[in-house]
């Protein structure tokens, strides 16, 4: 079976009402803004490698990765639409990186300037290969966007240094990084260059992880102390093929699983595939928020135990949901099952848009599912979350930027001439069948409306399968080809309706995905959601916000029978709101002010208005709730 | 109005079915056992004051208080029933303490042996006056039980040293202790001795607390660093008369409020009384568990914010509920309102019996209201709570012991010949009217049954008011005097039915307190209990335990209409269980195994059996829940 690959950024255009504005803001506001942040905080000047003790802006161990992710984001923009302004911002940064490379290929501002003697001595905690991985990803993206080879070649030299340094051979260090990233980056480098040793090095890093005796324990012993975190934190408690539950730091886990799935895809490794399937089931059936967020605990930014999904203290790091998206894409390539695209869509349409403000210059690191007047952070402090302009540990802002910049590549895949459409958005999809270009024009108001119309524009009639995803959330989908209904019961396998025919110019496919507002219930073991309901419509999960419903959101109830009505609104760039007749428990101080009573507090009618979770927090800091009492 | 005082331990006998076994175990098992623990851990030998650096069992700053509370408990036992065995255990401990006293009156094993130069230099953190207070309480109780004056006189000399050391005069230290206790102890010393300067010193400590500039901040500055906790932790953020919400460490808060109410009682201070009323409302209407536990956060063992009452992570320290009982008693004396006795009863019949095992030698420090398979402690570790034989910080075990040993004194109060009965338990109550002894014999199976019969046995007819508490939880109480019904609508004020008459031998009072099983609902702002219900019967709050209901308690539901039936059981020393027809959500792996679904999980019938919360955890470590989904 020919391998499926995402359509490239050059093959997809997006002109839809949900993403276009976000992508434009990302390009015109976020990317220049983040360049400014990197400049102001010393992240760019760090590449001069002239820092001396006593001076400000000491290069931090993970600064290189922030700049690398920003460069990667810029590269995606340049791939979609070459532009002078962004190129002029970014190319000098590439030049600085190239100049900073050491004669042996090594690149790292922290270890070159702050502690030159400590290269590769603390893989557990120092993010050294993590930074290398992000630089590799940036270099690959830069090459694919611009065709310029110098950045890629520099990183290949660095990868070769890593290949000489790490491994099971004599004189080699038998280690791996405390923060996974290098593994998936090396797989990308292999894809881009075809150089087999990069694949082998990725395989070594994945295989070595979690073996006994533990490299991290040996490192800690050599440093004369215990490590800060348990081995689970780094997914280093077991060999990866024996890991069946998602443990430890969520972003690390997602990046590792992405690499494992990627490696299984490249090598056909059955053990990795099996572990990936089990890990996927564990994450999506036990440890994921309804918004696609993962890693529920702020302490250790980590996975905890099954069904432990508190709403108010949800960590649900922006980077972790992005990692889930990376992993889901690889899992889809491996399994060709719509269930992976379903979760990709969940995270992409909910957690991701929430993680950045509509202004493009404020960001959430954590993505709570509730904010009450009593909200407390991990230290027990009483706070009201609002998006921040930047972070000391600034992994999220450039990660969000690179995901949004590359978003069109998530829409569809092709392989052997077939076209698989995963996400529905207005625009065009181009692919090749037998060397000839076929274009699909997509008209839709998705996710506000479930009708999607495809018009085929092929140079010549072309035989291929058009596989259209029927989302897992959808019941009663309908599909017509040139006006004739398709029997979906027969056409759909693993979440995709497969239309195999000779397509010609003028062919029209009409897909109807009914998206009535629906109630969502959590598994009974999710204690946080006992007696609670969430609303969704299509791929979007909704939330009650103080801006629409007043304060004391927790006092609101959505009765079981209440009708939920969808209504278009112009605010916030235009969206579909959900409305219902709800109830409000009496406020304090009244007759029902007692703490415990023999009767539940009486309630009075209250109109409820819900906004998509992805839009919350764009109208001031206030209370919010995804899960409402029913 | 004559002051009301609790009946002394010599005036009350208890022969009931709820407390008798507990009190016997406390005397025969717990007190000797705790003596052994104090011996084994070095707490007793510390009084030899011969510890030297390098030796084991370095006297800890709060060890003196553990021994003092144990002595106080023994004193109560001796007051109720002089006994050689306990006296022989305890008197040598008293002797050691007397021998350990310094020429100037100072007593403290830690500061005398470990750091002799640091006396009174770190009031914020070192529990020095806290230990002094517990020694004073022990000495007062010892004197009242045995009539021996030496211990009391020694502690008066120590109190006088404190009076010379602390205050607003020239050369005095204008400080107060980081852990309140000395204040209430000095008030007790004043009550026992009539010596006014002890009252004045208590008043100074209470008044000085929280003033600006902050003594604790000055101390921290002098030590050259910041304090570990914010001033709220010590209730030192404001002058006490301006404190209207319960803040900081819960035990500290309870001891302070007890002292504030006690001081208001002694001095008529209106500002203190006002603050106490507001604090009481804040605690009991916003920050108290249905079991009478207070201080919901393990981090800082403290109060947090209104309605923040998580069940599984409930800290609800055993000592804090005991402190609430102390405070409630003082509040009752101050206000003569049954609402204070209601909360006293709540804590006494629920949190307190849960805090010690029926074996008398295992203890809970924290008292959760739920245990699931996913229970995690404050460090995020996954644990299953079970009672412990002892603690490094062993404040709770001897605190529980002294409360139980003194429990009969909580049953009734007298003043000016009137008798106020607060708690109903089989036994006898003796008081004096005009110098003549009047005895009430009480027959009841309370709290298992609400019928209480009083038989008056007076030497001569005596005119006094018998005030019987009509519990706040009770609806439809009935009262007969010699077979004639009393109109309770007229006779009851502030929760007490007042029967004023000339009582003579043979008079019979019959009180009927209907106690059908009832549902309890939490205030809508208590998020943890959204959609949940608790059961109570009379003063007892109930819980579902794994021992009766199998694992996965969280999957159980008590439907709104389900009938709840009370049923006597022999197990666990005999108790009344509650039963209902409930539902169990399907277990994992079935059709409803998905994390999020468009329909709530279907359920199948499951019989539910509830035990009193005070008895939970006596049949192995398992799951438990007070608040059940409805």
CSV table of C-alpha atoms in Angstrom, one decimal, chain A residues 198-546:
chain,number,residue,atom,x,y,z
A,198,UNK,CA,19.8,9.7,10.7
A,199,UNK,CA,17.1,7.1,10.8
A,200,UNK,CA,19.5,4.8,12.6
A,201,UNK,CA,20.3,7.4,15.2
A,202,UNK,CA,16.6,8.1,15.8
A,203,UNK,CA,16.1,4.4,16.2
A,204,UNK,CA,19.0,4.1,18.7
A,205,UNK,CA,17.6,7.0,20.9
A,206,UNK,CA,14.1,5.4,20.9
A,207,UNK,CA,15.4,1.9,21.6
A,208,UNK,CA,17.8,2.9,24.3
A,209,UNK,CA,15.3,4.8,26.3
A,210,UNK,CA,14.2,3.3,29.6
A,211,UNK,CA,16.7,0.3,29.5
A,212,UNK,CA,18.4,-1.0,32.6
A,213,UNK,CA,20.8,0.0,34.0
A,214,UNK,CA,19.3,3.5,33.7
A,215,UNK,CA,21.4,6.1,32.0
A,216,UNK,CA,19.7,8.9,34.0
A,217,UNK,CA,20.4,7.1,37.3
A,218,UNK,CA,24.0,6.7,36.3
A,219,UNK,CA,24.2,10.4,35.4
A,220,UNK,CA,22.7,11.4,38.7
A,221,UNK,CA,25.1,9.2,40.5
A,222,UNK,CA,28.0,10.7,38.6
A,223,UNK,CA,26.7,14.2,39.6
A,224,UNK,CA,26.6,12.9,43.2
A,225,UNK,CA,22.9,13.2,43.8
A,226,UNK,CA,19.4,12.0,43.0
A,227,UNK,CA,17.5,13.3,40.1
A,228,UNK,CA,14.8,15.8,40.6
A,229,UNK,CA,12.1,13.7,39.0
A,230,UNK,CA,11.3,10.0,38.9
A,231,UNK,CA,12.2,8.2,35.7
A,232,UNK,CA,8.5,8.2,34.6
A,233,UNK,CA,8.8,11.9,34.2
A,234,UNK,CA,11.1,11.3,31.2
A,235,UNK,CA,9.3,8.2,30.0
A,236,UNK,CA,12.5,6.4,31.0
A,237,UNK,CA,11.1,4.0,33.5
A,238,UNK,CA,10.7,1.1,31.0
A,239,UNK,CA,11.9,0.3,27.5
A,240,UNK,CA,9.5,2.1,25.2
A,241,UNK,CA,7.9,-1.0,23.7
A,242,UNK,CA,6.8,-2.0,27.2
A,243,UNK,CA,5.1,1.4,27.9
A,244,UNK,CA,1.4,1.1,27.6
A,245,UNK,CA,0.2,4.0,29.8
A,246,UNK,CA,1.1,7.6,29.3
A,247,UNK,CA,3.3,8.7,32.1
A,248,UNK,CA,5.3,11.7,33.1
A,249,UNK,CA,5.7,15.1,31.5
A,250,UNK,CA,3.0,15.4,28.8
A,251,UNK,CA,5.0,17.2,26.2
A,252,UNK,CA,7.9,14.9,26.5
A,253,UNK,CA,5.5,11.9,26.2
A,254,UNK,CA,3.8,13.3,23.1
A,255,UNK,CA,7.1,13.9,21.3
A,256,UNK,CA,8.3,10.5,22.2
A,257,UNK,CA,5.1,8.8,21.0
A,258,UNK,CA,5.3,10.8,17.8
A,259,UNK,CA,8.8,9.5,17.2
A,260,UNK,CA,7.7,6.0,18.1
A,261,UNK,CA,4.9,6.1,15.6
A,262,UNK,CA,7.1,7.7,13.0
A,263,UNK,CA,9.7,5.0,13.5
A,264,UNK,CA,7.1,2.3,13.2
A,265,UNK,CA,6.0,3.9,10.0
A,266,UNK,CA,9.6,3.9,8.6
A,267,UNK,CA,10.6,0.5,9.7
A,268,UNK,CA,7.4,-1.5,10.2
A,269,UNK,CA,8.4,-2.2,13.8
A,270,UNK,CA,5.5,-4.2,15.2
A,271,UNK,CA,6.5,-3.7,18.9
A,272,UNK,CA,6.5,0.1,18.5
A,273,UNK,CA,3.2,0.0,16.7
A,274,UNK,CA,1.6,-2.1,19.4
A,275,UNK,CA,2.9,0.2,22.2
A,276,UNK,CA,1.6,3.2,20.2
A,277,UNK,CA,-1.8,1.7,19.9
A,278,UNK,CA,-2.0,1.0,23.6
A,279,UNK,CA,-0.7,4.4,24.5
A,280,UNK,CA,-3.2,6.0,22.2
A,281,UNK,CA,-6.0,4.1,23.9
A,282,UNK,CA,-4.8,5.0,27.3
A,283,UNK,CA,-4.5,8.7,26.5
A,284,UNK,CA,-7.7,9.2,24.5
A,285,UNK,CA,-9.9,6.9,26.6
A,286,UNK,CA,-8.6,7.7,30.1
A,287,UNK,CA,-6.4,10.8,30.2
A,288,UNK,CA,-7.6,13.5,27.8
A,289,UNK,CA,-9.8,16.5,28.3
A,290,UNK,CA,-12.8,17.0,26.1
A,291,UNK,CA,-10.9,19.9,24.5
A,292,UNK,CA,-8.1,17.6,23.4
A,293,UNK,CA,-5.8,18.8,26.3
A,294,UNK,CA,-3.5,16.3,27.9
A,295,UNK,CA,-1.4,16.3,31.1
A,296,UNK,CA,-3.8,17.3,33.9
A,297,UNK,CA,-1.3,18.1,36.6
A,298,UNK,CA,0.6,21.4,36.9
A,299,UNK,CA,3.1,19.7,39.2
A,300,UNK,CA,5.5,18.1,36.8
A,301,UNK,CA,3.3,19.3,33.9
A,302,UNK,CA,2.4,15.7,33.7
A,303,UNK,CA,0.0,12.8,33.2
A,304,UNK,CA,-1.3,11.4,36.5
A,305,UNK,CA,-3.8,8.5,36.7
A,306,UNK,CA,-6.8,7.4,34.7
A,307,UNK,CA,-9.8,9.7,34.8
A,308,UNK,CA,-8.0,12.3,36.9
A,309,UNK,CA,-9.2,15.3,34.9
A,310,UNK,CA,-9.9,18.2,37.2
A,311,UNK,CA,-11.3,21.2,35.3
A,312,UNK,CA,-10.2,24.2,37.3
A,313,UNK,CA,-6.6,23.1,37.9
A,314,UNK,CA,-6.3,21.5,34.4
A,315,UNK,CA,-2.8,22.0,33.2
A,316,UNK,CA,-3.4,20.9,29.7
A,317,UNK,CA,-0.4,22.6,28.4
A,318,UNK,CA,-0.6,24.3,25.0
A,319,UNK,CA,2.5,22.4,23.8
A,320,UNK,CA,1.1,19.1,24.9
A,321,UNK,CA,-2.1,19.4,22.8
A,322,UNK,CA,0.2,20.4,19.9
A,323,UNK,CA,2.2,17.2,20.6
A,324,UNK,CA,-1.0,15.2,20.5
A,325,UNK,CA,-1.7,16.6,17.1
A,326,UNK,CA,1.8,15.6,15.8
A,327,UNK,CA,1.3,12.1,17.2
A,328,UNK,CA,-2.3,11.8,15.8
A,329,UNK,CA,-1.0,12.6,12.4
A,330,UNK,CA,1.6,9.9,12.6
A,331,UNK,CA,-0.9,7.4,14.0
A,332,UNK,CA,-3.2,8.1,11.1
A,333,UNK,CA,-0.4,7.5,8.6
A,334,UNK,CA,0.3,4.2,10.4
A,335,UNK,CA,-3.3,3.0,10.9
A,336,UNK,CA,-5.4,4.9,8.3
A,337,UNK,CA,-8.2,5.1,10.8
A,338,UNK,CA,-10.4,8.2,11.2
A,339,UNK,CA,-10.3,7.9,15.0
A,340,UNK,CA,-6.9,9.5,15.0
A,341,UNK,CA,-8.1,12.3,12.8
A,342,UNK,CA,-11.1,12.7,15.2
A,343,UNK,CA,-8.8,13.5,18.1
A,344,UNK,CA,-6.5,15.6,16.0
A,345,UNK,CA,-9.5,17.7,15.1
A,346,UNK,CA,-10.6,17.8,18.7
A,347,UNK,CA,-7.3,19.3,19.9
A,348,UNK,CA,-6.9,21.5,16.9
A,349,UNK,CA,-10.4,23.1,17.1
A,350,UNK,CA,-10.5,23.5,20.8
A,351,UNK,CA,-7.3,23.5,22.8
A,352,UNK,CA,-5.2,25.1,20.1
A,353,UNK,CA,-7.3,28.2,19.3
A,354,UNK,CA,-7.8,28.8,23.1
A,355,UNK,CA,-4.0,28.8,23.6
A,356,UNK,CA,-3.5,32.1,21.7
A,357,UNK,CA,-5.6,35.3,22.0
A,358,UNK,CA,-7.3,36.7,18.9
A,359,UNK,CA,-4.8,39.6,19.2
A,360,UNK,CA,-2.0,37.1,18.3
A,361,UNK,CA,0.2,38.4,21.1
A,362,UNK,CA,-1.1,36.8,24.2
A,363,UNK,CA,-0.8,33.1,25.1
A,364,UNK,CA,-2.0,30.5,27.5
A,365,UNK,CA,0.6,28.1,28.8
A,366,UNK,CA,-2.0,26.1,30.7
A,367,UNK,CA,-5.6,25.7,29.4
A,368,UNK,CA,-8.1,25.3,32.3
A,369,UNK,CA,-11.6,24.0,31.6
A,370,UNK,CA,-13.1,26.1,34.4
A,371,UNK,CA,-12.3,29.4,36.1
A,372,UNK,CA,-14.2,30.3,39.3
A,373,UNK,CA,-13.7,33.2,41.7
A,374,UNK,CA,-11.8,30.7,43.8
A,375,UNK,CA,-9.3,29.6,41.2
A,376,UNK,CA,-5.9,28.7,42.6
A,377,UNK,CA,-2.7,27.9,40.9
A,378,UNK,CA,-0.4,25.0,41.7
A,379,UNK,CA,1.1,26.9,44.6
A,380,UNK,CA,-2.3,27.4,46.2
A,381,UNK,CA,-2.3,31.1,45.2
A,382,UNK,CA,-5.7,32.6,44.3
A,383,UNK,CA,-5.4,33.8,40.7
A,384,UNK,CA,-7.5,34.6,37.7
A,385,UNK,CA,-6.0,33.2,34.6
A,386,UNK,CA,-5.4,35.5,31.6
A,387,UNK,CA,-3.3,35.1,28.6
A,388,UNK,CA,0.3,36.3,29.0
A,389,UNK,CA,2.5,38.3,26.5
A,390,UNK,CA,5.5,35.9,27.0
A,391,UNK,CA,6.9,33.4,29.4
A,392,UNK,CA,10.3,32.9,31.0
A,393,UNK,CA,10.0,29.3,29.7
A,394,UNK,CA,8.6,30.3,26.4
A,395,UNK,CA,8.0,27.0,24.7
A,396,UNK,CA,4.4,27.6,23.9
A,397,UNK,CA,4.2,30.8,21.9
A,398,UNK,CA,6.5,29.7,19.1
A,399,UNK,CA,5.1,26.2,19.2
A,400,UNK,CA,1.6,27.6,18.6
A,401,UNK,CA,3.0,29.8,15.8
A,402,UNK,CA,4.7,26.9,14.0
A,403,UNK,CA,1.5,24.8,14.2
A,404,UNK,CA,-0.7,27.5,12.8
A,405,UNK,CA,1.8,28.3,10.1
A,406,UNK,CA,1.8,24.7,9.0
A,407,UNK,CA,-2.0,24.1,9.6
A,408,UNK,CA,-2.9,23.7,5.9
A,409,UNK,CA,-0.7,20.6,5.7
A,410,UNK,CA,-3.1,18.9,8.2
A,411,UNK,CA,-6.1,19.2,5.8
A,412,UNK,CA,-5.4,16.3,3.5
A,413,UNK,CA,-3.0,13.5,2.6
A,414,UNK,CA,-2.2,11.8,-0.6
A,415,UNK,CA,-0.5,8.6,-1.7
A,416,UNK,CA,-0.6,6.6,-4.9
A,417,UNK,CA,-2.8,9.1,-6.4
A,418,UNK,CA,-5.5,8.8,-3.8
A,419,UNK,CA,-6.6,11.8,-1.8
A,420,UNK,CA,-7.7,11.7,1.8
A,421,UNK,CA,-9.4,14.7,3.2
A,422,UNK,CA,-9.2,14.9,7.0
A,423,UNK,CA,-10.4,18.4,7.8
A,424,UNK,CA,-13.0,20.5,6.1
A,425,UNK,CA,-12.2,24.1,5.3
A,426,UNK,CA,-12.9,26.3,2.4
A,427,UNK,CA,-10.0,26.5,-0.1
A,428,UNK,CA,-8.3,24.3,-2.6
A,429,UNK,CA,-6.5,21.0,-2.5
A,430,UNK,CA,-4.1,20.0,-5.3
A,431,UNK,CA,-2.5,16.7,-5.8
A,432,UNK,CA,-1.1,14.6,-8.6
A,433,UNK,CA,-2.5,11.5,-10.2
A,434,UNK,CA,-0.2,9.8,-12.6
A,435,UNK,CA,1.8,12.9,-13.0
A,436,UNK,CA,-1.2,15.1,-13.6
A,437,UNK,CA,-2.5,17.8,-11.4
A,438,UNK,CA,-6.0,17.4,-9.9
A,439,UNK,CA,-7.5,20.3,-7.9
A,440,UNK,CA,-10.4,20.2,-5.6
A,441,UNK,CA,-12.2,23.4,-4.8
A,442,UNK,CA,-13.8,23.2,-1.4
A,443,UNK,CA,-16.8,25.3,-0.4
A,444,UNK,CA,-18.0,25.2,3.2
A,445,UNK,CA,-18.6,27.2,6.3
A,446,UNK,CA,-17.3,24.4,8.5
A,447,UNK,CA,-17.1,24.3,11.5
A,448,UNK,CA,-20.1,26.7,11.7
A,449,UNK,CA,-22.0,24.6,9.2
A,450,UNK,CA,-21.6,20.9,8.2
A,451,UNK,CA,-22.2,21.3,4.4
A,452,UNK,CA,-19.1,20.8,2.3
A,453,UNK,CA,-19.1,20.9,-1.5
A,454,UNK,CA,-16.1,19.7,-3.5
A,455,UNK,CA,-15.7,20.7,-7.2
A,456,UNK,CA,-13.2,18.7,-9.1
A,457,UNK,CA,-10.9,20.4,-11.6
A,458,UNK,CA,-8.7,17.9,-13.3
A,459,UNK,CA,-6.6,18.5,-16.4
A,460,UNK,CA,-7.8,15.2,-17.7
A,461,UNK,CA,-10.1,12.5,-16.2
A,462,UNK,CA,-8.2,10.8,-13.4
A,463,UNK,CA,-8.9,7.5,-11.6
A,464,UNK,CA,-8.3,7.8,-7.9
A,465,UNK,CA,-10.0,7.3,-4.6
A,466,UNK,CA,-11.3,10.3,-2.8
A,467,UNK,CA,-11.5,9.4,0.9
A,468,UNK,CA,-13.6,11.8,2.9
A,469,UNK,CA,-13.5,11.7,6.7
A,470,UNK,CA,-16.9,11.2,8.3
A,471,UNK,CA,-16.2,12.6,11.8
A,472,UNK,CA,-16.8,10.4,14.8
A,473,UNK,CA,-19.0,13.0,16.3
A,474,UNK,CA,-21.3,13.0,13.3
A,475,UNK,CA,-24.5,11.0,13.0
A,476,UNK,CA,-26.6,10.9,9.8
A,477,UNK,CA,-24.0,12.1,7.4
A,478,UNK,CA,-25.1,12.3,3.7
A,479,UNK,CA,-23.0,12.2,0.6
A,480,UNK,CA,-23.8,12.8,-3.0
A,481,UNK,CA,-21.7,12.5,-6.1
A,482,UNK,CA,-23.0,14.5,-9.0
A,483,UNK,CA,-26.4,14.6,-7.3
A,484,UNK,CA,-26.5,10.8,-6.7
A,485,UNK,CA,-26.6,9.7,-3.0
A,486,UNK,CA,-23.8,7.4,-1.9
A,487,UNK,CA,-24.6,4.6,0.5
A,488,UNK,CA,-22.4,5.5,3.4
A,489,UNK,CA,-23.1,2.3,5.3
A,490,UNK,CA,-21.2,0.6,2.5
A,491,UNK,CA,-18.7,3.3,1.5
A,492,UNK,CA,-17.4,4.1,5.0
A,493,UNK,CA,-14.5,2.1,6.5
A,494,UNK,CA,-12.6,3.2,9.5
A,495,UNK,CA,-14.2,6.7,9.4
A,496,UNK,CA,-13.6,7.5,5.8
A,497,UNK,CA,-16.0,7.4,2.9
A,498,UNK,CA,-14.1,6.1,-0.1
A,499,UNK,CA,-15.2,7.3,-3.5
A,500,UNK,CA,-13.3,5.4,-6.2
A,501,UNK,CA,-14.0,6.5,-9.7
A,502,UNK,CA,-12.7,8.3,-12.7
A,503,UNK,CA,-12.9,11.9,-11.7
A,504,UNK,CA,-13.3,14.6,-14.3
A,505,UNK,CA,-13.6,18.4,-14.4
A,506,UNK,CA,-17.0,19.5,-13.1
A,507,UNK,CA,-17.6,16.5,-10.9
A,508,UNK,CA,-19.3,17.7,-7.7
A,509,UNK,CA,-19.3,16.0,-4.3
A,510,UNK,CA,-21.7,17.2,-1.6
A,511,UNK,CA,-21.1,16.1,1.9
A,512,UNK,CA,-23.6,16.9,4.6
A,513,UNK,CA,-22.4,16.5,8.2
A,514,UNK,CA,-25.4,17.4,10.5
A,515,UNK,CA,-24.1,19.2,13.5
A,516,UNK,CA,-27.0,19.8,15.9
A,517,UNK,CA,-25.9,21.1,19.4
A,518,UNK,CA,-25.3,18.0,21.5
A,519,UNK,CA,-24.7,17.2,25.1
A,520,UNK,CA,-21.5,15.4,26.1
A,521,UNK,CA,-21.1,13.3,29.2
A,522,UNK,CA,-17.9,12.2,30.8
A,523,UNK,CA,-17.1,8.6,31.8
A,524,UNK,CA,-18.5,8.0,35.3
A,525,UNK,CA,-15.1,7.7,36.7
A,526,UNK,CA,-14.2,11.3,35.9
A,527,UNK,CA,-15.1,12.6,39.3
A,528,UNK,CA,-14.8,16.3,38.3
A,529,UNK,CA,-17.7,15.9,35.9
A,530,UNK,CA,-20.1,14.0,38.0
A,531,UNK,CA,-23.6,15.4,37.4
A,532,UNK,CA,-22.2,17.7,34.7
A,533,UNK,CA,-22.7,18.1,31.0
A,534,UNK,CA,-20.7,19.8,28.3
A,535,UNK,CA,-22.1,21.1,25.0
A,536,UNK,CA,-20.6,20.6,21.6
A,537,UNK,CA,-21.6,21.3,18.1
A,538,UNK,CA,-19.6,19.6,15.3
A,539,UNK,CA,-16.0,19.6,16.4
A,540,UNK,CA,-16.4,22.5,18.7
A,541,UNK,CA,-16.7,22.2,22.5
A,542,UNK,CA,-18.5,25.1,24.1
A,543,UNK,CA,-18.0,27.0,27.4
A,544,UNK,CA,-20.0,29.4,29.5
A,545,UNK,CA,-18.3,32.7,30.1
A,546,UNK,CA,-18.8,35.5,32.5
